[in-house]
Amino acid sequence: MIPHGHFARSLRLRRLHHHTTSGLMITPLDHSISDGPVVPRNSSIDRLAGQLAAGGVDAIVVHKGSVRHIRPERFADMSLIIHLNASTGQAVDPDAKYVVTEVEEALRLGADAVSVHVNLGSDDERRQIADLGRISDACDRWNLPLMAMVYPRGPRVTDPHDPALVAHAVTIAADLGVDLVKTTFPGSMPDLLALTEACPVPVLIAGGPPQATEDGVLEFVGEVLAGGALGVAMGRNIFQSADPERLAGRVARRVHRLPAEELDDMTRGHQRDGQQAVLA
């Protein structure tokens, strides 16, 4: 990561990298508004956050209300990203994202960064791009890092992995001043290499479709890194797994390019005094 802009913004960007600057692993948990509960049965958002922190995740993405139910100590070694817009799967147009909180509220909640979702090709695209531009201005004003999740998605998008459309998606994000852009995997490895080489801001690849095995998840992560992406923003494949902490740890080791024993030592250090231990 190359520091740029105001010192405070560069400092906060650096803080997102809790393990190494060579890779970034984020676990979005903002699916709760669009799809319903993300927390496994007999668990809690606090316990899930603890598992992810113990596994070596750099940051989680949540909506503002979720923060009330997560203990602050979970973020001793993991960053908090507040998601600013939303929609539900039951809406007439589920691709239409609307702002539900603002940058100033995220700062009051202690966020290290904010994120915004834009669907390129949605019937509501005009509002979403305008919202991204306005939020980018607010992030500049407060020196808060901004991640945009931009996907080709809408009634006229026949192939959401079309390399030209994915390139257009990340260009929108970069042109409107984001610090990180999350998007879908384009058509092939050469397409991903071309995308990451051309994009002036770091690219994170979305976690992709559900994988049948942990090895399938790790193979996907390996392709993402080989394609020049900074890392992954992986949600469902992590929190819907049988053991989120174990799988998060395996993905984190791959993203951070750390040998298994090194990350295990770091995780044990994070758990001192029981602060990051997963509590029943």
PDB file of C-alpha atoms in Angstrom:
ATOM      1  CA  MET A   1       0.000   0.000   0.000  1.00  0.00           C
ATOM      2  CA  ILE A   2       1.381   3.403  -1.006  1.00  0.00           C
ATOM      3  CA  PRO A   3       0.469   6.191   1.474  1.00  0.00           C
ATOM      4  CA  HIS A   4      -1.290   9.085  -0.168  1.00  0.00           C
ATOM      5  CA  GLY A   5      -3.312  12.133   0.702  1.00  0.00           C
ATOM      6  CA  HIS A   6      -3.808  13.445   4.205  1.00  0.00           C
ATOM      7  CA  PHE A   7      -1.797  11.892   7.027  1.00  0.00           C
ATOM      8  CA  ALA A   8      -4.898  10.837   8.982  1.00  0.00           C
ATOM      9  CA  ARG A   9      -6.390   9.005   6.009  1.00  0.00           C
ATOM     10  CA  SER A  10      -3.100   7.274   5.243  1.00  0.00           C
ATOM     11  CA  LEU A  11      -2.785   6.290   8.891  1.00  0.00           C
ATOM     12  CA  ARG A  12      -6.264   4.776   8.968  1.00  0.00           C
ATOM     13  CA  LEU A  13      -5.602   2.903   5.733  1.00  0.00           C
ATOM     14  CA  ARG A  14      -2.442   1.456   7.244  1.00  0.00           C
ATOM     15  CA  ARG A  15      -4.372   0.366  10.331  1.00  0.00           C
ATOM     16  CA  LEU A  16      -6.601  -1.810   8.161  1.00  0.00           C
ATOM     17  CA  HIS A  17      -3.596  -4.070   7.608  1.00  0.00           C
ATOM     18  CA  HIS A  18      -3.385  -5.790  10.976  1.00  0.00           C
ATOM     19  CA  HIS A  19      -1.044  -8.603   9.941  1.00  0.00           C
ATOM     20  CA  THR A  20       0.911  -7.541   6.850  1.00  0.00           C
ATOM     21  CA  THR A  21       0.745  -4.857   4.186  1.00  0.00           C
ATOM     22  CA  SER A  22       1.106  -7.514   1.472  1.00  0.00           C
ATOM     23  CA  GLY A  23      -2.529  -8.586   1.643  1.00  0.00           C
ATOM     24  CA  LEU A  24      -5.918  -7.665   3.059  1.00  0.00           C
ATOM     25  CA  MET A  25      -8.726  -9.969   4.178  1.00  0.00           C
ATOM     26  CA  ILE A  26     -12.126  -8.448   4.877  1.00  0.00           C
ATOM     27  CA  THR A  27     -15.267 -10.349   5.877  1.00  0.00           C
ATOM     28  CA  PRO A  28     -18.488  -8.528   4.969  1.00  0.00           C
ATOM     29  CA  LEU A  29     -21.402  -9.211   7.310  1.00  0.00           C
ATOM     30  CA  ASP A  30     -23.696  -6.604   5.730  1.00  0.00           C
ATOM     31  CA  HIS A  31     -25.810  -9.313   4.060  1.00  0.00           C
ATOM     32  CA  SER A  32     -28.139  -9.196   7.078  1.00  0.00           C
ATOM     33  CA  ILE A  33     -30.338  -6.459   5.587  1.00  0.00           C
ATOM     34  CA  SER A  34     -30.379  -7.833   2.045  1.00  0.00           C
ATOM     35  CA  ASP A  35     -30.752 -11.536   2.821  1.00  0.00           C
ATOM     36  CA  GLY A  36     -31.552 -11.992   6.514  1.00  0.00           C
ATOM     37  CA  PRO A  37     -29.500 -13.258   9.476  1.00  0.00           C
ATOM     38  CA  VAL A  38     -25.832 -14.036   8.888  1.00  0.00           C
ATOM     39  CA  VAL A  39     -25.191 -15.423  12.369  1.00  0.00           C
ATOM     40  CA  PRO A  40     -25.167 -19.226  12.675  1.00  0.00           C
ATOM     41  CA  ARG A  41     -27.790 -20.809  14.913  1.00  0.00           C
ATOM     42  CA  ASN A  42     -26.966 -20.864  18.630  1.00  0.00           C
ATOM     43  CA  SER A  43     -24.425 -18.088  18.126  1.00  0.00           C
ATOM     44  CA  SER A  44     -24.348 -14.270  18.118  1.00  0.00           C
ATOM     45  CA  ILE A  45     -22.826 -11.470  16.068  1.00  0.00           C
ATOM     46  CA  ASP A  46     -20.396 -10.894  18.939  1.00  0.00           C
ATOM     47  CA  ARG A  47     -19.267 -14.511  18.963  1.00  0.00           C
ATOM     48  CA  LEU A  48     -18.924 -14.549  15.183  1.00  0.00           C
ATOM     49  CA  ALA A  49     -16.842 -11.353  15.309  1.00  0.00           C
ATOM     50  CA  GLY A  50     -14.623 -12.997  17.911  1.00  0.00           C
ATOM     51  CA  GLN A  51     -14.140 -16.053  15.708  1.00  0.00           C
ATOM     52  CA  LEU A  52     -13.197 -13.902  12.735  1.00  0.00           C
ATOM     53  CA  ALA A  53     -10.754 -11.831  14.780  1.00  0.00           C
ATOM     54  CA  ALA A  54      -9.169 -14.992  16.172  1.00  0.00           C
ATOM     55  CA  GLY A  55      -8.864 -16.368  12.636  1.00  0.00           C
ATOM     56  CA  GLY A  56      -6.846 -13.371  11.472  1.00  0.00           C
ATOM     57  CA  VAL A  57      -9.424 -11.321   9.560  1.00  0.00           C
ATOM     58  CA  ASP A  58      -8.250  -7.722   9.082  1.00  0.00           C
ATOM     59  CA  ALA A  59     -11.703  -6.112   9.119  1.00  0.00           C
ATOM     60  CA  ILE A  60     -15.411  -6.858   9.128  1.00  0.00           C
ATOM     61  CA  VAL A  61     -18.156  -4.877   7.381  1.00  0.00           C
ATOM     62  CA  VAL A  62     -21.363  -4.412   9.375  1.00  0.00           C
ATOM     63  CA  HIS A  63     -24.356  -2.111   9.538  1.00  0.00           C
ATOM     64  CA  LYS A  64     -24.525   0.499  12.286  1.00  0.00           C
ATOM     65  CA  GLY A  65     -26.923  -1.402  14.541  1.00  0.00           C
ATOM     66  CA  SER A  66     -24.738  -4.492  14.673  1.00  0.00           C
ATOM     67  CA  VAL A  67     -22.005  -2.511  16.418  1.00  0.00           C
ATOM     68  CA  ARG A  68     -24.195  -2.267  19.531  1.00  0.00           C
ATOM     69  CA  HIS A  69     -24.067  -6.038  19.891  1.00  0.00           C
ATOM     70  CA  ILE A  70     -20.314  -6.537  19.439  1.00  0.00           C
ATOM     71  CA  ARG A  71     -17.876  -6.022  22.285  1.00  0.00           C
ATOM     72  CA  PRO A  72     -15.303  -3.287  21.615  1.00  0.00           C
ATOM     73  CA  GLU A  73     -12.432  -5.603  22.527  1.00  0.00           C
ATOM     74  CA  ARG A  74     -13.174  -7.645  19.396  1.00  0.00           C
ATOM     75  CA  PHE A  75     -11.607  -4.759  17.477  1.00  0.00           C
ATOM     76  CA  ALA A  76      -8.308  -4.707  19.344  1.00  0.00           C
ATOM     77  CA  ASP A  77      -6.718  -6.471  16.360  1.00  0.00           C
ATOM     78  CA  MET A  78      -9.432  -6.155  13.718  1.00  0.00           C
ATOM     79  CA  SER A  79     -10.883  -3.077  12.023  1.00  0.00           C
ATOM     80  CA  LEU A  80     -14.482  -1.904  11.884  1.00  0.00           C
ATOM     81  CA  ILE A  81     -15.983  -0.900   8.537  1.00  0.00           C
ATOM     82  CA  ILE A  82     -19.502   0.541   8.600  1.00  0.00           C
ATOM     83  CA  HIS A  83     -21.657  -0.122   5.538  1.00  0.00           C
ATOM     84  CA  LEU A  84     -23.636   2.947   4.523  1.00  0.00           C
ATOM     85  CA  ASN A  85     -26.331   1.720   2.124  1.00  0.00           C
ATOM     86  CA  ALA A  86     -28.681  -1.216   1.791  1.00  0.00           C
ATOM     87  CA  SER A  87     -31.614  -2.939   0.091  1.00  0.00           C
ATOM     88  CA  THR A  88     -33.606  -6.115   0.685  1.00  0.00           C
ATOM     89  CA  GLY A  89     -34.094  -9.160  -1.500  1.00  0.00           C
ATOM     90  CA  GLN A  90     -37.862  -8.688  -1.185  1.00  0.00           C
ATOM     91  CA  ALA A  91     -37.896  -5.235  -2.822  1.00  0.00           C
ATOM     92  CA  VAL A  92     -39.383  -4.574  -6.268  1.00  0.00           C
ATOM     93  CA  ASP A  93     -35.819  -3.705  -7.323  1.00  0.00           C
ATOM     94  CA  PRO A  94     -33.378  -5.444  -4.961  1.00  0.00           C
ATOM     95  CA  ASP A  95     -30.460  -3.905  -6.904  1.00  0.00           C
ATOM     96  CA  ALA A  96     -31.516  -0.391  -5.854  1.00  0.00           C
ATOM     97  CA  LYS A  97     -29.272   0.592  -2.934  1.00  0.00           C
ATOM     98  CA  TYR A  98     -30.213   3.520  -0.710  1.00  0.00           C
ATOM     99  CA  VAL A  99     -28.231   5.283   1.997  1.00  0.00           C
ATOM    100  CA  VAL A 100     -29.154   4.287   5.566  1.00  0.00           C
ATOM    101  CA  THR A 101     -26.413   6.075   7.508  1.00  0.00           C
ATOM    102  CA  GLU A 102     -23.799   8.758   6.945  1.00  0.00           C
ATOM    103  CA  VAL A 103     -20.045   9.149   7.272  1.00  0.00           C
ATOM    104  CA  GLU A 104     -20.378  11.274  10.412  1.00  0.00           C
ATOM    105  CA  GLU A 105     -22.401   8.561  12.161  1.00  0.00           C
ATOM    106  CA  ALA A 106     -19.797   5.955  11.208  1.00  0.00           C
ATOM    107  CA  LEU A 107     -17.127   8.151  12.788  1.00  0.00           C
ATOM    108  CA  ARG A 108     -19.199   8.500  15.962  1.00  0.00           C
ATOM    109  CA  LEU A 109     -19.402   4.707  16.090  1.00  0.00           C
ATOM    110  CA  GLY A 110     -15.611   4.405  15.902  1.00  0.00           C
ATOM    111  CA  ALA A 111     -15.332   3.132  12.333  1.00  0.00           C
ATOM    112  CA  ASP A 112     -11.913   2.731  10.748  1.00  0.00           C
ATOM    113  CA  ALA A 113     -13.482   2.991   7.266  1.00  0.00           C
ATOM    114  CA  VAL A 114     -16.841   2.973   5.483  1.00  0.00           C
ATOM    115  CA  SER A 115     -18.183   1.064   2.487  1.00  0.00           C
ATOM    116  CA  VAL A 116     -20.808   1.742  -0.182  1.00  0.00           C
ATOM    117  CA  HIS A 117     -22.431  -0.680  -2.631  1.00  0.00           C
ATOM    118  CA  VAL A 118     -23.093   0.334  -6.259  1.00  0.00           C
ATOM    119  CA  ASN A 119     -24.750  -1.870  -8.889  1.00  0.00           C
ATOM    120  CA  LEU A 120     -23.572  -0.843 -12.357  1.00  0.00           C
ATOM    121  CA  GLY A 121     -26.507  -1.422 -14.688  1.00  0.00           C
ATOM    122  CA  SER A 122     -29.241  -1.183 -12.073  1.00  0.00           C
ATOM    123  CA  ASP A 123     -32.313   0.877 -12.962  1.00  0.00           C
ATOM    124  CA  ASP A 124     -31.327   2.897  -9.880  1.00  0.00           C
ATOM    125  CA  GLU A 125     -27.715   3.364 -10.999  1.00  0.00           C
ATOM    126  CA  ARG A 126     -27.990   7.163 -11.189  1.00  0.00           C
ATOM    127  CA  ARG A 127     -28.813   7.524  -7.496  1.00  0.00           C
ATOM    128  CA  GLN A 128     -26.160   5.032  -6.399  1.00  0.00           C
ATOM    129  CA  ILE A 129     -23.346   6.725  -8.306  1.00  0.00           C
ATOM    130  CA  ALA A 130     -24.466  10.116  -7.009  1.00  0.00           C
ATOM    131  CA  ASP A 131     -24.486   8.734  -3.462  1.00  0.00           C
ATOM    132  CA  LEU A 132     -20.974   7.355  -3.927  1.00  0.00           C
ATOM    133  CA  GLY A 133     -19.734  10.742  -5.122  1.00  0.00           C
ATOM    134  CA  ARG A 134     -21.316  12.560  -2.185  1.00  0.00           C
ATOM    135  CA  ILE A 135     -20.004  10.044   0.352  1.00  0.00           C
ATOM    136  CA  SER A 136     -16.543  10.260  -1.197  1.00  0.00           C
ATOM    137  CA  ASP A 137     -16.625  14.031  -0.585  1.00  0.00           C
ATOM    138  CA  ALA A 138     -17.544  13.440   3.061  1.00  0.00           C
ATOM    139  CA  CYS A 139     -14.725  10.920   3.447  1.00  0.00           C
ATOM    140  CA  ASP A 140     -12.314  13.498   2.046  1.00  0.00           C
ATOM    141  CA  ARG A 141     -13.633  16.023   4.558  1.00  0.00           C
ATOM    142  CA  TRP A 142     -13.143  13.667   7.503  1.00  0.00           C
ATOM    143  CA  ASN A 143     -10.105  11.754   6.164  1.00  0.00           C
ATOM    144  CA  LEU A 144     -11.886   8.425   6.469  1.00  0.00           C
ATOM    145  CA  PRO A 145     -11.014   5.551   4.096  1.00  0.00           C
ATOM    146  CA  LEU A 146     -13.737   4.526   1.650  1.00  0.00           C
ATOM    147  CA  MET A 147     -14.306   1.106   0.095  1.00  0.00           C
ATOM    148  CA  ALA A 148     -16.740   0.791  -2.814  1.00  0.00           C
ATOM    149  CA  MET A 149     -18.370  -2.529  -3.664  1.00  0.00           C
ATOM    150  CA  VAL A 150     -19.153  -2.123  -7.374  1.00  0.00           C
ATOM    151  CA  TYR A 151     -20.658  -4.930  -9.450  1.00  0.00           C
ATOM    152  CA  PRO A 152     -22.127  -5.213 -12.946  1.00  0.00           C
ATOM    153  CA  ARG A 153     -25.654  -6.113 -11.887  1.00  0.00           C
ATOM    154  CA  GLY A 154     -29.001  -5.173 -13.401  1.00  0.00           C
ATOM    155  CA  PRO A 155     -31.686  -6.066 -15.941  1.00  0.00           C
ATOM    156  CA  ARG A 156     -29.456  -5.381 -18.955  1.00  0.00           C
ATOM    157  CA  VAL A 157     -26.376  -7.160 -17.584  1.00  0.00           C
ATOM    158  CA  THR A 158     -26.257 -10.624 -19.114  1.00  0.00           C
ATOM    159  CA  ASP A 159     -22.778 -11.546 -17.856  1.00  0.00           C
ATOM    160  CA  PRO A 160     -21.751 -10.041 -14.493  1.00  0.00           C
ATOM    161  CA  HIS A 161     -18.204 -11.342 -15.045  1.00  0.00           C
ATOM    162  CA  ASP A 162     -17.752  -9.624 -18.407  1.00  0.00           C
ATOM    163  CA  PRO A 163     -14.196  -8.202 -18.198  1.00  0.00           C
ATOM    164  CA  ALA A 164     -15.187  -4.926 -19.867  1.00  0.00           C
ATOM    165  CA  LEU A 165     -18.045  -4.386 -17.417  1.00  0.00           C
ATOM    166  CA  VAL A 166     -15.912  -5.284 -14.392  1.00  0.00           C
ATOM    167  CA  ALA A 167     -13.231  -2.873 -15.617  1.00  0.00           C
ATOM    168  CA  HIS A 168     -15.910  -0.185 -15.980  1.00  0.00           C
ATOM    169  CA  ALA A 169     -17.079  -0.915 -12.406  1.00  0.00           C
ATOM    170  CA  VAL A 170     -13.649  -0.413 -10.843  1.00  0.00           C
ATOM    171  CA  THR A 171     -13.046   2.683 -12.978  1.00  0.00           C
ATOM    172  CA  ILE A 172     -16.193   4.300 -11.561  1.00  0.00           C
ATOM    173  CA  ALA A 173     -14.916   3.656  -8.050  1.00  0.00           C
ATOM    174  CA  ALA A 174     -11.439   5.006  -8.749  1.00  0.00           C
ATOM    175  CA  ASP A 175     -12.750   8.069 -10.577  1.00  0.00           C
ATOM    176  CA  LEU A 176     -14.981   8.981  -7.638  1.00  0.00           C
ATOM    177  CA  GLY A 177     -12.127   8.826  -5.133  1.00  0.00           C
ATOM    178  CA  VAL A 178     -12.330   5.526  -3.252  1.00  0.00           C
ATOM    179  CA  ASP A 179      -9.377   3.948  -1.460  1.00  0.00           C
ATOM    180  CA  LEU A 180     -10.325   0.319  -2.101  1.00  0.00           C
ATOM    181  CA  VAL A 181     -12.671  -1.293  -4.598  1.00  0.00           C
ATOM    182  CA  LYS A 182     -14.354  -4.660  -4.208  1.00  0.00           C
ATOM    183  CA  THR A 183     -15.719  -6.301  -7.328  1.00  0.00           C
ATOM    184  CA  THR A 184     -16.420  -9.655  -8.891  1.00  0.00           C
ATOM    185  CA  PHE A 185     -13.852 -11.973 -10.499  1.00  0.00           C
ATOM    186  CA  PRO A 186     -13.695 -11.164 -14.230  1.00  0.00           C
ATOM    187  CA  GLY A 187     -13.718 -13.776 -16.944  1.00  0.00           C
ATOM    188  CA  SER A 188     -10.246 -15.290 -16.525  1.00  0.00           C
ATOM    189  CA  MET A 189      -6.853 -14.933 -14.860  1.00  0.00           C
ATOM    190  CA  PRO A 190      -5.454 -12.789 -17.719  1.00  0.00           C
ATOM    191  CA  ASP A 191      -8.532 -10.564 -17.397  1.00  0.00           C
ATOM    192  CA  LEU A 192      -7.923 -10.157 -13.666  1.00  0.00           C
ATOM    193  CA  LEU A 193      -4.247  -9.334 -14.238  1.00  0.00           C
ATOM    194  CA  ALA A 194      -5.227  -6.687 -16.792  1.00  0.00           C
ATOM    195  CA  LEU A 195      -7.798  -5.275 -14.365  1.00  0.00           C
ATOM    196  CA  THR A 196      -5.471  -4.999 -11.367  1.00  0.00           C
ATOM    197  CA  GLU A 197      -2.610  -3.587 -13.446  1.00  0.00           C
ATOM    198  CA  ALA A 198      -4.821  -0.839 -14.856  1.00  0.00           C
ATOM    199  CA  CYS A 199      -6.731   0.092 -11.707  1.00  0.00           C
ATOM    200  CA  PRO A 200      -5.052   2.930  -9.744  1.00  0.00           C
ATOM    201  CA  VAL A 201      -6.495   1.774  -6.400  1.00  0.00           C
ATOM    202  CA  PRO A 202      -6.155  -1.653  -4.726  1.00  0.00           C
ATOM    203  CA  VAL A 203      -8.675  -4.263  -5.846  1.00  0.00           C
ATOM    204  CA  LEU A 204     -10.373  -6.767  -3.553  1.00  0.00           C
ATOM    205  CA  ILE A 205     -12.271  -9.637  -5.133  1.00  0.00           C
ATOM    206  CA  ALA A 206     -15.633 -10.712  -3.752  1.00  0.00           C
ATOM    207  CA  GLY A 207     -15.731 -14.139  -2.153  1.00  0.00           C
ATOM    208  CA  GLY A 208     -17.407 -15.768  -5.101  1.00  0.00           C
ATOM    209  CA  PRO A 209     -20.054 -18.494  -5.273  1.00  0.00           C
ATOM    210  CA  PRO A 210     -20.381 -21.061  -2.463  1.00  0.00           C
ATOM    211  CA  GLN A 211     -17.606 -23.637  -2.556  1.00  0.00           C
ATOM    212  CA  ALA A 212     -18.188 -27.267  -1.663  1.00  0.00           C
ATOM    213  CA  THR A 213     -14.900 -27.619   0.227  1.00  0.00           C
ATOM    214  CA  GLU A 214     -12.375 -25.520   2.106  1.00  0.00           C
ATOM    215  CA  ASP A 215      -9.783 -26.453  -0.490  1.00  0.00           C
ATOM    216  CA  GLY A 216     -12.072 -24.989  -3.145  1.00  0.00           C
ATOM    217  CA  VAL A 217     -12.179 -21.711  -1.222  1.00  0.00           C
ATOM    218  CA  LEU A 218      -8.391 -21.671  -0.903  1.00  0.00           C
ATOM    219  CA  GLU A 219      -7.943 -22.427  -4.604  1.00  0.00           C
ATOM    220  CA  PHE A 220     -10.140 -19.451  -5.438  1.00  0.00           C
ATOM    221  CA  VAL A 221      -8.129 -17.222  -3.072  1.00  0.00           C
ATOM    222  CA  GLY A 222      -4.910 -18.379  -4.689  1.00  0.00           C
ATOM    223  CA  GLU A 223      -6.228 -17.383  -8.131  1.00  0.00           C
ATOM    224  CA  VAL A 224      -7.260 -13.965  -6.812  1.00  0.00           C
ATOM    225  CA  LEU A 225      -3.797 -13.276  -5.400  1.00  0.00           C
ATOM    226  CA  ALA A 226      -2.045 -14.584  -8.507  1.00  0.00           C
ATOM    227  CA  GLY A 227      -4.173 -12.138 -10.482  1.00  0.00           C
ATOM    228  CA  GLY A 228      -2.693  -9.170  -8.634  1.00  0.00           C
ATOM    229  CA  ALA A 229      -5.565  -8.394  -6.259  1.00  0.00           C
ATOM    230  CA  LEU A 230      -4.707  -7.045  -2.807  1.00  0.00           C
ATOM    231  CA  GLY A 231      -6.902  -9.702  -1.231  1.00  0.00           C
ATOM    232  CA  VAL A 232     -10.483 -10.832  -0.774  1.00  0.00           C
ATOM    233  CA  ALA A 233     -13.690  -9.559   0.751  1.00  0.00           C
ATOM    234  CA  MET A 234     -15.197 -12.939   1.581  1.00  0.00           C
ATOM    235  CA  GLY A 235     -18.478 -13.230   3.436  1.00  0.00           C
ATOM    236  CA  ARG A 236     -20.776 -16.198   2.834  1.00  0.00           C
ATOM    237  CA  ASN A 237     -18.041 -18.754   2.233  1.00  0.00           C
ATOM    238  CA  ILE A 238     -16.676 -17.848   5.676  1.00  0.00           C
ATOM    239  CA  PHE A 239     -19.679 -17.233   7.930  1.00  0.00           C
ATOM    240  CA  GLN A 240     -21.758 -20.060   6.410  1.00  0.00           C
ATOM    241  CA  SER A 241     -18.969 -22.592   6.894  1.00  0.00           C
ATOM    242  CA  ALA A 242     -19.097 -25.232   9.612  1.00  0.00           C
ATOM    243  CA  ASP A 243     -16.159 -23.589  11.410  1.00  0.00           C
ATOM    244  CA  PRO A 244     -15.803 -19.878  10.518  1.00  0.00           C
ATOM    245  CA  GLU A 245     -12.707 -19.409  12.675  1.00  0.00           C
ATOM    246  CA  ARG A 246     -10.849 -22.314  11.098  1.00  0.00           C
ATOM    247  CA  LEU A 247     -11.664 -21.319   7.517  1.00  0.00           C
ATOM    248  CA  ALA A 248     -10.986 -17.626   8.194  1.00  0.00           C
ATOM    249  CA  GLY A 249      -7.591 -18.653   9.538  1.00  0.00           C
ATOM    250  CA  ARG A 250      -6.750 -20.702   6.466  1.00  0.00           C
ATOM    251  CA  VAL A 251      -7.799 -17.912   4.118  1.00  0.00           C
ATOM    252  CA  ALA A 252      -5.956 -15.302   6.198  1.00  0.00           C
ATOM    253  CA  ARG A 253      -2.729 -17.300   6.043  1.00  0.00           C
ATOM    254  CA  ARG A 254      -3.023 -17.426   2.271  1.00  0.00           C
ATOM    255  CA  VAL A 255      -3.903 -13.731   1.876  1.00  0.00           C
ATOM    256  CA  HIS A 256      -1.247 -12.534   4.312  1.00  0.00           C
ATOM    257  CA  ARG A 257       1.326 -14.879   2.786  1.00  0.00           C
ATOM    258  CA  LEU A 258       2.277 -16.094   6.245  1.00  0.00           C
ATOM    259  CA  PRO A 259       3.353 -19.614   7.227  1.00  0.00           C
ATOM    260  CA  ALA A 260       0.744 -21.326   9.360  1.00  0.00           C
ATOM    261  CA  GLU A 261       2.779 -21.296  12.542  1.00  0.00           C
ATOM    262  CA  GLU A 262       3.450 -17.531  12.287  1.00  0.00           C
ATOM    263  CA  LEU A 263      -0.211 -16.614  12.090  1.00  0.00           C
ATOM    264  CA  ASP A 264      -1.002 -19.079  14.883  1.00  0.00           C
ATOM    265  CA  ASP A 265       1.528 -17.267  17.096  1.00  0.00           C
ATOM    266  CA  MET A 266      -0.040 -13.914  16.200  1.00  0.00           C
ATOM    267  CA  THR A 267      -3.515 -15.195  16.963  1.00  0.00           C
ATOM    268  CA  ARG A 268      -2.435 -16.511  20.360  1.00  0.00           C
ATOM    269  CA  GLY A 269      -0.977 -13.092  21.085  1.00  0.00           C
ATOM    270  CA  HIS A 270      -4.282 -11.463  20.174  1.00  0.00           C
ATOM    271  CA  GLN A 271      -6.091 -13.768  22.587  1.00  0.00           C
ATOM    272  CA  ARG A 272      -4.036 -12.811  25.639  1.00  0.00           C
ATOM    273  CA  ASP A 273      -6.108 -12.157  28.732  1.00  0.00           C
ATOM    274  CA  GLY A 274      -9.015 -13.769  26.946  1.00  0.00           C
ATOM    275  CA  GLN A 275      -9.908 -10.586  25.097  1.00  0.00           C
ATOM    276  CA  GLN A 276     -10.213 -12.175  21.678  1.00  0.00           C
ATOM    277  CA  ALA A 277     -11.167 -15.665  22.816  1.00  0.00           C
ATOM    278  CA  VAL A 278     -14.458 -16.893  21.400  1.00  0.00           C
ATOM    279  CA  LEU A 279     -16.895 -16.986  24.275  1.00  0.00           C
ATOM    280  CA  ALA A 280     -19.868 -19.290  24.415  1.00  0.00           C
TER     281      ALA A 280
END
